[in-house]
């Protein structure tokens, strides 16, 4: 068993003072996953922009923030990065992270921004 703690972040990322994307917070409880399982983490957001960039970060117990995957809103394809992929639905403003083949090293907090 591994434990992946989840957190949906509230984040207003600012680029030279302009608000890029505004996230909705919905704290999620910790979920436990069997090794090798696939886990999906939800993130919903709000923004009035049509062009924006979404990210998932991982924060392992050691504390550093690690970028894992990014999605440009105009792209017609879901981004993938190794065992990570996203299910991005622009209309629904939903940006889910999918981790396949869970490993012990996946035990972390995950942030979307
Ligand atoms: C991502 O995948 C989901 C599920 O297959 C699909 O509904 C969605 O339209 C895809 N998003 C993009 C941007 O391709």
CSV table of N, CA and C in Angstrom, one decimal, residues 1-5 31-37 39 101-107:
chain,number,residue,atom,x,y,z
A,1,UNK,N,0.8,-1.2,0.0
A,1,UNK,CA,0.0,0.0,0.0
A,1,UNK,C,0.9,1.2,0.0
A,2,UNK,N,0.5,2.2,-0.8
A,2,UNK,CA,1.2,3.5,-0.7
A,2,UNK,C,0.1,4.5,-0.5
A,3,UNK,N,0.5,5.6,0.0
A,3,UNK,CA,-0.4,6.7,0.4
A,3,UNK,C,-0.1,7.9,-0.4
A,4,UNK,N,-1.0,8.4,-1.1
A,4,UNK,CA,-0.8,9.6,-1.9
A,4,UNK,C,-1.7,10.7,-1.3
A,5,UNK,N,-1.2,11.7,-0.7
A,5,UNK,CA,-2.1,12.7,-0.2
A,5,UNK,C,-2.3,13.8,-1.3
A,31,UNK,N,-5.8,9.7,-0.1
A,31,UNK,CA,-6.3,8.5,-0.7
A,31,UNK,C,-5.1,7.5,-0.6
A,32,UNK,N,-5.5,6.2,-0.4
A,32,UNK,CA,-4.5,5.2,-0.4
A,32,UNK,C,-4.7,4.4,-1.7
A,33,UNK,N,-3.6,4.0,-2.3
A,33,UNK,CA,-3.5,3.3,-3.6
A,33,UNK,C,-2.7,2.1,-3.4
A,34,UNK,N,-3.1,1.1,-4.1
A,34,UNK,CA,-2.2,-0.1,-4.2
A,34,UNK,C,-1.1,0.1,-5.2
A,35,UNK,N,0.0,-0.4,-4.9
A,35,UNK,CA,1.1,-0.2,-5.8
A,35,UNK,C,0.6,-0.8,-7.2
A,36,UNK,N,1.0,-0.2,-8.3
A,36,UNK,CA,0.7,-0.5,-9.6
A,36,UNK,C,-0.7,-0.1,-10.1
A,37,UNK,N,-1.5,0.4,-9.2
A,37,UNK,CA,-2.8,1.0,-9.5
A,37,UNK,C,-2.7,2.3,-10.3
A,39,UNK,N,-4.2,6.0,-10.5
A,39,UNK,CA,-4.9,7.0,-9.6
A,39,UNK,C,-5.2,8.2,-10.4
A,101,UNK,N,0.4,2.9,-12.9
A,101,UNK,CA,1.4,2.1,-12.4
A,101,UNK,C,2.1,2.7,-11.1
A,102,UNK,N,1.3,3.1,-10.1
A,102,UNK,CA,1.7,3.8,-8.9
A,102,UNK,C,2.9,3.1,-8.3
A,103,UNK,N,3.8,3.9,-7.9
A,103,UNK,CA,5.0,3.5,-7.2
A,103,UNK,C,5.1,4.1,-5.8
A,104,UNK,N,5.9,3.6,-5.0
A,104,UNK,CA,6.1,4.1,-3.6
A,104,UNK,C,6.5,5.6,-3.7
A,105,UNK,N,7.3,6.0,-4.7
A,105,UNK,CA,7.8,7.3,-4.8
A,105,UNK,C,6.7,8.3,-5.1
A,106,UNK,N,5.5,7.8,-5.5
A,106,UNK,CA,4.4,8.7,-5.8
A,106,UNK,C,3.7,9.3,-4.5
A,107,UNK,N,4.0,8.8,-3.4
A,107,UNK,CA,3.4,9.3,-2.1
A,107,UNK,C,3.9,10.7,-1.9
